[in-house]
Coordinates of N, CA and C in Angstrom, one line a residue:
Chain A
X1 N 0.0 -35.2 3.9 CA 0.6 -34.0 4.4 C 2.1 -34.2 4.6
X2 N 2.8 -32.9 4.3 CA 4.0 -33.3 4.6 C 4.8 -32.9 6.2
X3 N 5.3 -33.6 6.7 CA 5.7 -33.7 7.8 C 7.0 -33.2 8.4
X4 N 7.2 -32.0 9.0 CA 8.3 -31.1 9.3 C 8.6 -31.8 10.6
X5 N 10.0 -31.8 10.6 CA 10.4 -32.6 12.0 C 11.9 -31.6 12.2
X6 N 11.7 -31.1 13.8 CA 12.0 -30.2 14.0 C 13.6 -30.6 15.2
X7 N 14.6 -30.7 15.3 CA 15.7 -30.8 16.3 C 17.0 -29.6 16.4
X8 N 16.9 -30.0 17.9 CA 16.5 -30.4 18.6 C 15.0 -29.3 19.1
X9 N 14.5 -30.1 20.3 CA 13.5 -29.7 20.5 C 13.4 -28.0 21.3
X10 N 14.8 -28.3 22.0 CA 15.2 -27.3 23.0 C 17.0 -27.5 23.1
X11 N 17.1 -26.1 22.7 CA 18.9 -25.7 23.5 C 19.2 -25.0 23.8
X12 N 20.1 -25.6 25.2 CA 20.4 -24.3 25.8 C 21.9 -24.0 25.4
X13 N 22.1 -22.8 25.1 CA 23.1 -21.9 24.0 C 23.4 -21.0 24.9
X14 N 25.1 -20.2 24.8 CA 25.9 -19.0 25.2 C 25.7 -17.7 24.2
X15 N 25.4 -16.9 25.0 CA 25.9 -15.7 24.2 C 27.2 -15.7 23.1
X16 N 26.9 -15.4 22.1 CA 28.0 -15.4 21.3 C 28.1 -16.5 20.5
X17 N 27.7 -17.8 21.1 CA 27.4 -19.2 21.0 C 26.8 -19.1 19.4
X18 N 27.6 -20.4 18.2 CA 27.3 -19.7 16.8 C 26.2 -21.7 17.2
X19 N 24.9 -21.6 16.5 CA 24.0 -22.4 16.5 C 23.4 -23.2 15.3
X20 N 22.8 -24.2 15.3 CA 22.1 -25.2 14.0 C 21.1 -25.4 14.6
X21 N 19.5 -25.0 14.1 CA 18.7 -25.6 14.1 C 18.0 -26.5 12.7
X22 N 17.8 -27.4 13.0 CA 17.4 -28.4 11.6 C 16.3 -29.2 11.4
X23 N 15.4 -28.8 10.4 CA 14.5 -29.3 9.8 C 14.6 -30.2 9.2
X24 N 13.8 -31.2 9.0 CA 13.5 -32.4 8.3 C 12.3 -32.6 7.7
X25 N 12.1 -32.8 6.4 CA 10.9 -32.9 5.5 C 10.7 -33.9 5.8
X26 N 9.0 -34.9 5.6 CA 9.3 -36.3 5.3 C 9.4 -36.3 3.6
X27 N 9.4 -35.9 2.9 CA 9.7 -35.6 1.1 C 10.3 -34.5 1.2
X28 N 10.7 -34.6 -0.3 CA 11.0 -33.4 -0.6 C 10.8 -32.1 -1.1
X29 N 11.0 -31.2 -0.2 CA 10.6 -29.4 -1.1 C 11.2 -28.8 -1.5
X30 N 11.8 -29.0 -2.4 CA 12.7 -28.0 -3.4 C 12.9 -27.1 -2.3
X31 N 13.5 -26.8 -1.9 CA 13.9 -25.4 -1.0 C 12.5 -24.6 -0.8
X32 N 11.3 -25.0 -1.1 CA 10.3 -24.1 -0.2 C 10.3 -24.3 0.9
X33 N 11.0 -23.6 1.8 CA 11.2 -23.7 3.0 C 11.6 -21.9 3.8
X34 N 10.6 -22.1 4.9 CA 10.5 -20.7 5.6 C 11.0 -20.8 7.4
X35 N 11.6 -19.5 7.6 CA 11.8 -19.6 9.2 C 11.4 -18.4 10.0
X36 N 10.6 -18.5 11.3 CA 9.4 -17.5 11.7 C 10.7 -18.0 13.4
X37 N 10.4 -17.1 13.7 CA 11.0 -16.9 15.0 C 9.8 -16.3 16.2
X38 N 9.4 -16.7 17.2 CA 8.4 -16.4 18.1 C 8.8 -16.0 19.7
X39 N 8.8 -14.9 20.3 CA 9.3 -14.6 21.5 C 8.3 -14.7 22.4
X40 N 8.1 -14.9 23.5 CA 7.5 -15.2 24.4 C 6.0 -14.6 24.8
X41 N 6.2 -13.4 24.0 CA 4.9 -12.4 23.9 C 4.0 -13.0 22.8
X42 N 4.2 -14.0 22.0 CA 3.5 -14.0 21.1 C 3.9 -13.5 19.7
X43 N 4.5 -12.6 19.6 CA 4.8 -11.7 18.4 C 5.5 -13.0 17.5
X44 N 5.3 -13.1 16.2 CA 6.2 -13.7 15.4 C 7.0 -12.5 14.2
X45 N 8.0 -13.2 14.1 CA 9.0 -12.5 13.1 C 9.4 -13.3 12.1
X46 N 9.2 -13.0 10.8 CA 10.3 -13.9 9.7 C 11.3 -13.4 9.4
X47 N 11.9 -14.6 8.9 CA 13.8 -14.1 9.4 C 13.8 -14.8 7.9
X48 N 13.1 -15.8 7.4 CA 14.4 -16.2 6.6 C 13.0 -16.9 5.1
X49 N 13.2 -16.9 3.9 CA 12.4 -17.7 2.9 C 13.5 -18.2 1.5
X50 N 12.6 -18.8 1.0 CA 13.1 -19.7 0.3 C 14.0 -19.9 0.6
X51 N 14.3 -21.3 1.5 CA 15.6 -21.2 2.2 C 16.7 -20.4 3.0
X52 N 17.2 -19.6 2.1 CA 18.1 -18.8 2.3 C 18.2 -17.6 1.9
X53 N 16.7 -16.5 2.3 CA 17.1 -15.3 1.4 C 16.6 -14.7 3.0
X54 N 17.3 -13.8 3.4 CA 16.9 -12.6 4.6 C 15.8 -11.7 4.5
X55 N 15.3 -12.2 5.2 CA 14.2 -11.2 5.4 C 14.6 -9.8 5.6
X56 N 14.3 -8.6 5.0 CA 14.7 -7.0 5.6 C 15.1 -6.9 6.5
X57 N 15.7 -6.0 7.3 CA 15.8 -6.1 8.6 C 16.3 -7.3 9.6
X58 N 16.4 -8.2 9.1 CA 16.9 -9.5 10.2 C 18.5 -9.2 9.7
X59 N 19.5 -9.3 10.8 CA 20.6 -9.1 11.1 C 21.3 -10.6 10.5
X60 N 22.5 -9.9 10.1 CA 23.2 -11.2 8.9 C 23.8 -12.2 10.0
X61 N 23.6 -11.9 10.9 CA 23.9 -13.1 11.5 C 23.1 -14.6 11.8
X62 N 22.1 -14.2 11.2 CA 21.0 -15.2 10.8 C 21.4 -15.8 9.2
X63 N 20.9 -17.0 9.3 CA 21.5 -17.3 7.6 C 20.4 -19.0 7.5
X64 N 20.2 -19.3 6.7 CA 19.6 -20.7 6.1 C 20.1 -21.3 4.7
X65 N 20.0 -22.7 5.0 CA 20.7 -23.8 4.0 C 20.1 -24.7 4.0
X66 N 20.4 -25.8 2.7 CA 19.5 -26.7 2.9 C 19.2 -27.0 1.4
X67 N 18.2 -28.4 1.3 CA 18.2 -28.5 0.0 C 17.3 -30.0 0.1
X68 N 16.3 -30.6 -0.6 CA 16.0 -31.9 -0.7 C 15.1 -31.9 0.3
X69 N 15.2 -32.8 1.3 CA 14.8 -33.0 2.6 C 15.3 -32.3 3.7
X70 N 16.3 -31.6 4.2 CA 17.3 -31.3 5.2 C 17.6 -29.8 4.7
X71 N 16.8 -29.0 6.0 CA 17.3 -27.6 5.9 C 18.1 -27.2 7.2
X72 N 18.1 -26.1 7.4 CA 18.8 -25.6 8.7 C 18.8 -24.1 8.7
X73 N 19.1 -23.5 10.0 CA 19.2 -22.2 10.5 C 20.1 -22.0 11.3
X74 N 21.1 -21.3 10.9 CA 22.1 -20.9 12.1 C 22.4 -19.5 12.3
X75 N 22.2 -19.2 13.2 CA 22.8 -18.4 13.9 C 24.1 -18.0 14.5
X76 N 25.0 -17.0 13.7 CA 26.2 -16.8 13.9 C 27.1 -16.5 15.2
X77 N 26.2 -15.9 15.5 CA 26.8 -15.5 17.2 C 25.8 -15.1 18.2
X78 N 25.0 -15.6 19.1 CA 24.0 -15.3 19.9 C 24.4 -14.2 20.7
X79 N 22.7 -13.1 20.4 CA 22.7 -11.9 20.9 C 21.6 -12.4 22.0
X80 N 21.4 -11.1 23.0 CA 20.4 -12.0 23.6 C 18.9 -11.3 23.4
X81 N 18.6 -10.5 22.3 CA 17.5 -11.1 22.0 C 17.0 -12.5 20.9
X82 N 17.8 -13.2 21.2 CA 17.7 -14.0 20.0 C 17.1 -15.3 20.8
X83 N 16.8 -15.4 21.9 CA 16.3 -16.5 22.5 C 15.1 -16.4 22.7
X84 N 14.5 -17.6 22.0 CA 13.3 -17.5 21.5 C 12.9 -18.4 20.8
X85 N 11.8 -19.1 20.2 CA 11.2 -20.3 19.7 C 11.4 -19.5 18.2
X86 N 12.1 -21.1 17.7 CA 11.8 -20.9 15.7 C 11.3 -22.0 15.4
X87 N 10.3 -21.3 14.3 CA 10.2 -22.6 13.4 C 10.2 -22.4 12.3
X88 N 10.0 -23.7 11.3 CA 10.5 -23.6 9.9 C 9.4 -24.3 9.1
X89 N 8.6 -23.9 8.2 CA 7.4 -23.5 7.7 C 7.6 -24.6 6.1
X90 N 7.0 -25.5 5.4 CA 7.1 -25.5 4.3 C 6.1 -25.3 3.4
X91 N 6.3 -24.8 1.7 CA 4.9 -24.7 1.5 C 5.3 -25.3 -0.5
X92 N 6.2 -26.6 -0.2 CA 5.9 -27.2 -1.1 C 4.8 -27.8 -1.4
X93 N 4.1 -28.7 -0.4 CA 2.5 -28.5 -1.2 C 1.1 -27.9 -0.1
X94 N 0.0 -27.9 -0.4 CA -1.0 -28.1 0.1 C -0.9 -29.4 1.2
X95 N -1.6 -29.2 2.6 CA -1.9 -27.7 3.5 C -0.3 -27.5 4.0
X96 N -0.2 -26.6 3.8 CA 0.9 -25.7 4.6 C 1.3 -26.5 6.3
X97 N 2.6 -26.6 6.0 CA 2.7 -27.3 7.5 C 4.3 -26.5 8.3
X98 N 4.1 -26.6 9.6 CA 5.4 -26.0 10.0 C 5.9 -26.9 11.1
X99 N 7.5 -27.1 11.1 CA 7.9 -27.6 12.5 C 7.0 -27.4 14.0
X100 N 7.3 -28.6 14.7 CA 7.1 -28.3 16.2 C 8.1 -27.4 16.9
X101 N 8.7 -26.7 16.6 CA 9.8 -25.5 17.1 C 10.7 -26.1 17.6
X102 N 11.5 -25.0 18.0 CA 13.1 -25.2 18.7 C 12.9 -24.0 19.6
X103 N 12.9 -24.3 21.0 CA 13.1 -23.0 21.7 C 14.6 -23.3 22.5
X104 N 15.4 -22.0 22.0 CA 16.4 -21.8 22.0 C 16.9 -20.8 23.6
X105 N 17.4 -21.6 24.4 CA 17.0 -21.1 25.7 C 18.8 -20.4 26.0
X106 N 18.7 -19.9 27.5 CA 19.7 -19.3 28.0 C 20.6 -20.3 28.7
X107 N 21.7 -20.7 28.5 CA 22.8 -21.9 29.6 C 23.0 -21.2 30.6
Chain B
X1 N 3.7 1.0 5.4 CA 4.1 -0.1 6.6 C 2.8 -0.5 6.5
X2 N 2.8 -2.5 6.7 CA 1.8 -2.9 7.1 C 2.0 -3.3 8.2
X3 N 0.5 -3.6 8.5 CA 0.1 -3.8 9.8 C -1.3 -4.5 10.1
X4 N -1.1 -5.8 10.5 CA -2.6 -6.5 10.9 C -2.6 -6.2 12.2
X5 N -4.3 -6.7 12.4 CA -4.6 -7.0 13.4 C -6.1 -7.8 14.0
X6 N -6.0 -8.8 14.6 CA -6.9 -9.6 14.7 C -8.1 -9.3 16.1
X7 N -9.6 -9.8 15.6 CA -10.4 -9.1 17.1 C -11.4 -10.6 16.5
X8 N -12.1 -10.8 17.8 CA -12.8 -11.9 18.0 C -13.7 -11.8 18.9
X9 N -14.6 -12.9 19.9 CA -15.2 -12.9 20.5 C -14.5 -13.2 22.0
X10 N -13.6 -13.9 22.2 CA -12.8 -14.1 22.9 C -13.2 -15.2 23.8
X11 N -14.5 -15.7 23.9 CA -14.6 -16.9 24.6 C -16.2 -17.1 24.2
X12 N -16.5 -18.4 23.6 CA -17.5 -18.6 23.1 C -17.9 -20.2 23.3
X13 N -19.5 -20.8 23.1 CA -19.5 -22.0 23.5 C -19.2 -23.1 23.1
X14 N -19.4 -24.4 23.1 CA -18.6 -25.0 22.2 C -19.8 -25.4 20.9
X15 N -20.0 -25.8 20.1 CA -21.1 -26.1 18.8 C -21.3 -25.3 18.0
X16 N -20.9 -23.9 18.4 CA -21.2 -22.3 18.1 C -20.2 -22.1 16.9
X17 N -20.6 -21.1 16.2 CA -19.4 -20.8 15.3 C -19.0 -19.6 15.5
X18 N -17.5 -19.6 15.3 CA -16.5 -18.8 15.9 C -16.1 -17.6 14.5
X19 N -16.4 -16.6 14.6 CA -15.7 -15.9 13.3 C -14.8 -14.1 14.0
X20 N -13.5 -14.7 13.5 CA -12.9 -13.6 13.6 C -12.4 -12.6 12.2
X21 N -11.9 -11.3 12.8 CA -12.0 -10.4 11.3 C -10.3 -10.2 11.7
X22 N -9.0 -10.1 10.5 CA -7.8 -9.4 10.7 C -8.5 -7.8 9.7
X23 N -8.4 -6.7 10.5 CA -8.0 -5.8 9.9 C -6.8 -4.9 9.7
X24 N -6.8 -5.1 8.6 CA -4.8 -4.5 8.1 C -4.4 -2.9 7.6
X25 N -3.7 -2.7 7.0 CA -3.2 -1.8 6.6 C -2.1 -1.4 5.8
X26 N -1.8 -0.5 4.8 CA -0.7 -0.9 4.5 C -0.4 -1.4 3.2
X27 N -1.3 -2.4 2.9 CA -1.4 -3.2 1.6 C -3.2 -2.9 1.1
X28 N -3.0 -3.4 -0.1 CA -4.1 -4.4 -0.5 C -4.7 -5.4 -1.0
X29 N -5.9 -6.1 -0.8 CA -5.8 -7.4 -0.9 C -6.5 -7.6 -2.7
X30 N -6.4 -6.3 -2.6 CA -6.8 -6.5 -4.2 C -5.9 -6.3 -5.6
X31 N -4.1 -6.1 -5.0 CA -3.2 -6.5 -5.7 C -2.8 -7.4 -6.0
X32 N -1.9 -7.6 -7.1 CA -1.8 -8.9 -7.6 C -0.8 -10.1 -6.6
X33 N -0.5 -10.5 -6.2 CA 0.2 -11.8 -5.2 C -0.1 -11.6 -3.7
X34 N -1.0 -10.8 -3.5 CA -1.1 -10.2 -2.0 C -1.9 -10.8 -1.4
X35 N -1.5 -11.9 -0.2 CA -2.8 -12.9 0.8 C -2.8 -12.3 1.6
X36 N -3.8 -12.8 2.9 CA -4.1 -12.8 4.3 C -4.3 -14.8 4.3
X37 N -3.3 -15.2 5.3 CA -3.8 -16.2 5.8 C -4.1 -16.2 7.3
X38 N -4.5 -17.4 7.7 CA -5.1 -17.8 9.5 C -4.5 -18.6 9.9
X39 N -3.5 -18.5 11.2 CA -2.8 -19.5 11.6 C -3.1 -19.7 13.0
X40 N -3.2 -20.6 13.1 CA -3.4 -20.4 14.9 C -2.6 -21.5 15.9
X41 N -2.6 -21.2 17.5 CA -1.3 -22.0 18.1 C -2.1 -22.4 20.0
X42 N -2.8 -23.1 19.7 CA -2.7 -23.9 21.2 C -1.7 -23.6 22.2
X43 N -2.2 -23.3 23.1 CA -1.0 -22.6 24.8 C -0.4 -23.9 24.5
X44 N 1.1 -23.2 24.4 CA 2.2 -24.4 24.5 C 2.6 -25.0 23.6
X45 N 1.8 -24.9 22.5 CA 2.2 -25.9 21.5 C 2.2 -25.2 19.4
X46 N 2.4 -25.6 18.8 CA 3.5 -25.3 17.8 C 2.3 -24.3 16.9
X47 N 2.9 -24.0 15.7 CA 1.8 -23.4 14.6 C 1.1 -24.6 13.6
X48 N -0.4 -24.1 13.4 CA -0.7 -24.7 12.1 C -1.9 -23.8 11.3
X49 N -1.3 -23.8 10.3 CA -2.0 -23.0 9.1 C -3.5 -23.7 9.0
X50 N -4.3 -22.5 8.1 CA -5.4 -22.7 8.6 C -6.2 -22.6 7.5
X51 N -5.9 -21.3 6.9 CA -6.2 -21.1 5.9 C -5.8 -19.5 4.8
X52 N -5.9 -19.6 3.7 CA -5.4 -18.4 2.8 C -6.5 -18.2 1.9
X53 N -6.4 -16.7 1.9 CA -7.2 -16.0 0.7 C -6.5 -15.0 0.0
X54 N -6.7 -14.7 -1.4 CA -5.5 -14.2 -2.4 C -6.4 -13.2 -2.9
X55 N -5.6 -12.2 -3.5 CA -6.2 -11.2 -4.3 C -6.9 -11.2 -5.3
X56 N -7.1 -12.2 -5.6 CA -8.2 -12.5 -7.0 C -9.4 -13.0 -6.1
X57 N -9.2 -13.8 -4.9 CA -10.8 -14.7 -4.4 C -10.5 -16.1 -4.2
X58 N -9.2 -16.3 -4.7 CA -9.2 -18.0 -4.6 C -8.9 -18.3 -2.6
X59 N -9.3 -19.6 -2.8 CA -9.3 -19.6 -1.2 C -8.6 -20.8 -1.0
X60 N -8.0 -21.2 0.0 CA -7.3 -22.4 0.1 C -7.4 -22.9 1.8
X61 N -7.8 -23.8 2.3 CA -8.3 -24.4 3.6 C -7.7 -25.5 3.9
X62 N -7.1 -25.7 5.5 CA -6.4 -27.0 5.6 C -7.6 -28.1 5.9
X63 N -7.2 -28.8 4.9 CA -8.2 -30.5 4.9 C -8.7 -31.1 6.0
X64 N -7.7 -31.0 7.6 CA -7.6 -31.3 9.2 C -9.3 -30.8 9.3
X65 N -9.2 -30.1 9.2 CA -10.7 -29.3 9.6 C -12.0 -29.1 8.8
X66 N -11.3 -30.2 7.7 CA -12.6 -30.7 6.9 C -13.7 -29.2 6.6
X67 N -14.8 -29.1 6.6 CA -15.5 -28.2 5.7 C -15.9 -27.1 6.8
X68 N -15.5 -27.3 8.0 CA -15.8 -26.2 9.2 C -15.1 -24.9 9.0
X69 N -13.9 -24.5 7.4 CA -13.7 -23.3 7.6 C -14.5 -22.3 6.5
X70 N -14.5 -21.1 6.8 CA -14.6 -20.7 5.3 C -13.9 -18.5 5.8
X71 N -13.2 -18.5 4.4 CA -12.3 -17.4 4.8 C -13.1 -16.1 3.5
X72 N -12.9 -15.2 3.6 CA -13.3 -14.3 2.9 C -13.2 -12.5 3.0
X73 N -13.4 -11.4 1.7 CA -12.6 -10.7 2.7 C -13.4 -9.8 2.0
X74 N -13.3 -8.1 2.6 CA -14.1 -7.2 2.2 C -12.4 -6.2 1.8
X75 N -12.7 -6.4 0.8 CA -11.7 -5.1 -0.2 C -11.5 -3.6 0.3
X76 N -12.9 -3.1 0.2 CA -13.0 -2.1 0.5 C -12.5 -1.6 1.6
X77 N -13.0 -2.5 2.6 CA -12.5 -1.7 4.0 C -11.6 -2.2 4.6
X78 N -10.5 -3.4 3.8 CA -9.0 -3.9 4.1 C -9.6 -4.7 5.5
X79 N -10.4 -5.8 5.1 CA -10.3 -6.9 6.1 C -10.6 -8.0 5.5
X80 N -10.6 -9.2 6.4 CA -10.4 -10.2 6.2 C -10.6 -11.4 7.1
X81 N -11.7 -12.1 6.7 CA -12.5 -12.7 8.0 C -12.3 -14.1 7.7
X82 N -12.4 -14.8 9.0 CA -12.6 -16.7 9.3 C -13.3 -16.8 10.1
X83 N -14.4 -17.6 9.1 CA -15.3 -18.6 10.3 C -15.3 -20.1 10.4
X84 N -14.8 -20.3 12.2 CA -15.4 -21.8 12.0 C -16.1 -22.3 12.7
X85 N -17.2 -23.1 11.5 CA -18.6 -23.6 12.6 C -18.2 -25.1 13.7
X86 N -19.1 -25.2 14.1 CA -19.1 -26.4 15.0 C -17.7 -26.1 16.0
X87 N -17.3 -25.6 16.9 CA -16.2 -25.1 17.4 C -16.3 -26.4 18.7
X88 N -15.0 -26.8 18.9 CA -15.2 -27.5 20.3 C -13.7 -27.0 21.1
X89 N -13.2 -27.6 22.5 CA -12.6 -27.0 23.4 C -11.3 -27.6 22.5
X90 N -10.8 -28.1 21.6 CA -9.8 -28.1 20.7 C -9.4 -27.1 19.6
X91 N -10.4 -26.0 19.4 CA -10.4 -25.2 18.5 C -9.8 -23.9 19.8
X92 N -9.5 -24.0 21.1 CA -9.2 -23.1 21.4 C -7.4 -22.6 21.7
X93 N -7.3 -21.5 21.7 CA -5.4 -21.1 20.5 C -6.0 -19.4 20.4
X94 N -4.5 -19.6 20.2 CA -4.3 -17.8 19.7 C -4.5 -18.0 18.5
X95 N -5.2 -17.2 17.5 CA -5.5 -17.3 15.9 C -4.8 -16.1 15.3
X96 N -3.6 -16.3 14.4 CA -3.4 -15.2 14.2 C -3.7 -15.0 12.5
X97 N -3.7 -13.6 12.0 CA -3.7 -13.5 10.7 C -2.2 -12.6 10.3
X98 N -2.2 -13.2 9.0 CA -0.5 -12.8 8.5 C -0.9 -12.3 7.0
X99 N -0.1 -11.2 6.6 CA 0.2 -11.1 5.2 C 0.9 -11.9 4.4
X100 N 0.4 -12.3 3.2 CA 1.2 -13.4 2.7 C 1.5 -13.4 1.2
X101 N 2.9 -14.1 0.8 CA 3.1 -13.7 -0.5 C 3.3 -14.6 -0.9
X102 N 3.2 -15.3 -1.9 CA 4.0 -16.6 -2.2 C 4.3 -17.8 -1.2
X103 N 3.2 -17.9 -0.3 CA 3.2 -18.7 0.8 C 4.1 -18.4 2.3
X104 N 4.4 -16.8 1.6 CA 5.3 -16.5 2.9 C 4.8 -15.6 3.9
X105 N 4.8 -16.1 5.0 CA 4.1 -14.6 6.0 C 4.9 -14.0 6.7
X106 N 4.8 -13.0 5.7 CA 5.8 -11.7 5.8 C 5.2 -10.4 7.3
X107 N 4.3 -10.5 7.2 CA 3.9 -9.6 8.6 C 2.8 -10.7 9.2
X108 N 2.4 -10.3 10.4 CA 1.8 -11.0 11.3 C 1.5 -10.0 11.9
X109 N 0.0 -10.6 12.8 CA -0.6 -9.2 13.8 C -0.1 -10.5 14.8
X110 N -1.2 -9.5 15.9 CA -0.7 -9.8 17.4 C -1.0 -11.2 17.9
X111 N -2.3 -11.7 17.1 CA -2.9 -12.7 17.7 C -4.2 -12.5 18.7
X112 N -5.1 -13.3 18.5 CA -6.3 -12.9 19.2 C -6.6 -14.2 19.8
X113 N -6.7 -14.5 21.6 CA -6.7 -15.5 22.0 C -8.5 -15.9 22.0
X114 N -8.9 -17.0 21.8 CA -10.0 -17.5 21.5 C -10.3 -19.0 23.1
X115 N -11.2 -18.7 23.4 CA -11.7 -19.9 24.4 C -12.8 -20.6 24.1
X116 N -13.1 -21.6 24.0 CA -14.1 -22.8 23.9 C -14.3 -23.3 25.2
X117 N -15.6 -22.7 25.5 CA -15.7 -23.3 27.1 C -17.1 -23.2 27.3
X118 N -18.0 -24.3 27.9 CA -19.1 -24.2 28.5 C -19.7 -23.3 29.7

C-alpha cells in the first residue's frame, strides 16, 4: 500500500495568514493526488484533484502543487471558514489511501 | 444536483454483519465513469477507503479487510449498498458514501455513525 504522510499534523494559523500543507507519498503518483477538507460537523468538501485543478465552487484562494513524491496545498489568505481538517487522498494504485490530516486551527 | 445519503442500523453486535444502503440522487450509476464508493472514519481519527462500485459492476475492495466486504447496487432505484460480515468494536466509525469519478469523490453524504457494541 502506498503510504500518505501528512505535515504538519496541526497549525495554528492568522486570519489572512497565506499556509502549506504537505503530503508525502512513500512512491511515486504521478500527480494522482486529491484534497478533501472536513469541518467539524463531519461534512467533507473537495477542494482540489489531480493535483492542481479546483474543484467548482472552491474559492481561488485554494491552490495545489506537486509532483513525484511531494505535493502540497496552500491556502492564500485564511478566511475563517477555512479552519478545518484536510486531507490529501492518492489513487495511484489500489487500495486507495489518504493522509492522517492537518487540522488547521485558530492562533 | 447530487446528493447522497447514507442509513444503517446504527448500533449492532459484534460477529453480526453490518450492511448499510447510500441513497443518491442526481446522477446515475448506470452512466458511463459514474461510482459510489465507502469510506469510513473512527471518532478522532483520519479516512480510509473502503470500497468502489462503477457503472458497469466492476467492484473494487480494500485488501485491510480481507473478504468481509462486498458492495453492490440497485440501478433502478439509485442505491447503493455495503456489507460487512464478522463486524467487531474496530469496525465502529462514521461510514460514509461518496460519488466518484476517476477515483475522485466529488460529493459526499452526511455519514452514518455505526456502533459495535455488546
Amino acid at each position: 500500500d502506498i503510504q500518505m504522510t501528512q505535515t504538519p499534523s496541526s497549525m495554528p494559523a492568522s486570519l489572512g495568514e497565506r499556509v502549506t500543507i504537505s503530503c508525502r507519498a512513500s512512491q511515486g503518483i504521478s500527480n494522482y493526488l486529491n484534497w478533501y477538507q472536513q469541518k467539524p460537523d463531519g461534512t467533507i468538501k473537495p477542494l482540489i484533484y489531480y493535483t492542481s485543478n479546483l474543484q467548482s465552487g472552491v474559492p481561488s484562494r485554494f491552490s495545489g502543487s506537486g509532483s513525484g513524491t511531494d505535493y502540497s496545498l496552500t491556502i492564500s489568505s485564511l478566511e475563517p471558514e477555512d479552519f478545518a481538517m484536510y486531507y490529501c487522498q492518492q489513487y495511484d494504485s489500489s487500495p486507495l489511501t489518504f493522509g492522517s490530516g492537518t487540522k488547521l486551527e485558530i492562533k | 444536483q447530487v446528493t447522497l445519503k447514507e442509513s444503517g442500523p446504527g448500533i449492532l453486535q459484534p460477529s453480526h454483519t453490518l450492511s448499510l444502503t447510500c441513497s443518491f440522487s442526481g446522477f446515475s450509476l448506470s452512466t458511463y465513469g459514474m461510482g459510489v464508493s465507502w469510506i469510513r472514519q473512527p471518532s478522532g481519527k483520519g479516512l480510509e477507503w473502503l470500497a468502489s462500485i462503477w457503472w458497469n459492476g466492476n467492484t473494487y475492495n480494500n485488501p485491510s479487510l480481507k473478504s468481509r466486504l462486498t458492495v453492490s447496487k440497485d440501478t433502478s432505484n439509485n442505491q447503493a449498498f455495503l456489507k460487512v460480515t464478522s463486524v467487531d468494536t474496530a469496525d465502529t466509525a462514521t461510514y460514509y458514501c461518496a460519488h466518484t469519478r476517476r477515483n475522485y469523490f466529488d460529493y459526499w453524504g452526511q455519514g452514518v455513525m455505526v456502533t459495535v457494541s455488546s
